[in-house]
XYZ file of C-alpha atoms in Angstrom:
60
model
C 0.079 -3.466 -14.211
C -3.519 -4.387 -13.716
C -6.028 -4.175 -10.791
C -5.382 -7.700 -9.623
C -1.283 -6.968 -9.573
C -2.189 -3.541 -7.622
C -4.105 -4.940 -5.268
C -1.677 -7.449 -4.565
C 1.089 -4.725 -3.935
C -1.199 -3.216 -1.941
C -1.512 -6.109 0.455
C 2.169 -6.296 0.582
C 2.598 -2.571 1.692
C -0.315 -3.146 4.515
C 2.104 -5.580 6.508
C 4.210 -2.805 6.380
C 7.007 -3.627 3.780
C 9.642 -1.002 3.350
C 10.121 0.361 -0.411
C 12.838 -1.768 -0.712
C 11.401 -5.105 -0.021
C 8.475 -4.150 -2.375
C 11.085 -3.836 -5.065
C 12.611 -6.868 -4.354
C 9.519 -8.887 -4.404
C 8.455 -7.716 -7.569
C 11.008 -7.557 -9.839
C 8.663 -7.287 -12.538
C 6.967 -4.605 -12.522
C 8.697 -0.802 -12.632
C 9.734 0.598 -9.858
C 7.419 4.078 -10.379
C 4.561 2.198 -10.420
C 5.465 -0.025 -7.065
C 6.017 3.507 -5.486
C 3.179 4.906 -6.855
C 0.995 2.617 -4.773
C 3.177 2.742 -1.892
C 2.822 6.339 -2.022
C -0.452 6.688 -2.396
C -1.412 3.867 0.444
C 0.531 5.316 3.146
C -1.258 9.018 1.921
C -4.323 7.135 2.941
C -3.658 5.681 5.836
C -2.542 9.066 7.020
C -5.778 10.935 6.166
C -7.784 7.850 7.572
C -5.896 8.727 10.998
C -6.581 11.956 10.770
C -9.832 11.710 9.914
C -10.299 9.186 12.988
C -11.578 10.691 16.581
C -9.381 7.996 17.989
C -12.913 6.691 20.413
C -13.646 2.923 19.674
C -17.274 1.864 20.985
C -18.498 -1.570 21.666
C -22.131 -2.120 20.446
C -22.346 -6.063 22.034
């Protein structure tokens, strides 16, 4: 798979597409490497969160 197919997987699995779905929708790549991504995106959203103080400030 190359960047350009990763990155597009990687979309997918930001609108919060189960597993499943991801499979579905692309039949043509393996399945280890669809979870590999999914895996590894949801790992980062989960130390971005943590990582996060949770304050939002508004500069205008």
């Amino acid at each position: 798979m190359n960047k350009r197919d990763r990155m597009t997987v990687e979309n997918f699995v930001s609108t919060c597409m189960d597993l499943e779905t991801l499979y579905a929708c692309f039949q043509d790549f393996s399945k280890e490497e669809i979870a590999e991504i999914y895996n590894n995106y949801k790992e980062n959203q989960v130390n971005v969160n943590k990582d996060s103080t949770g304050v939002s400030i508004n500069c205008s």
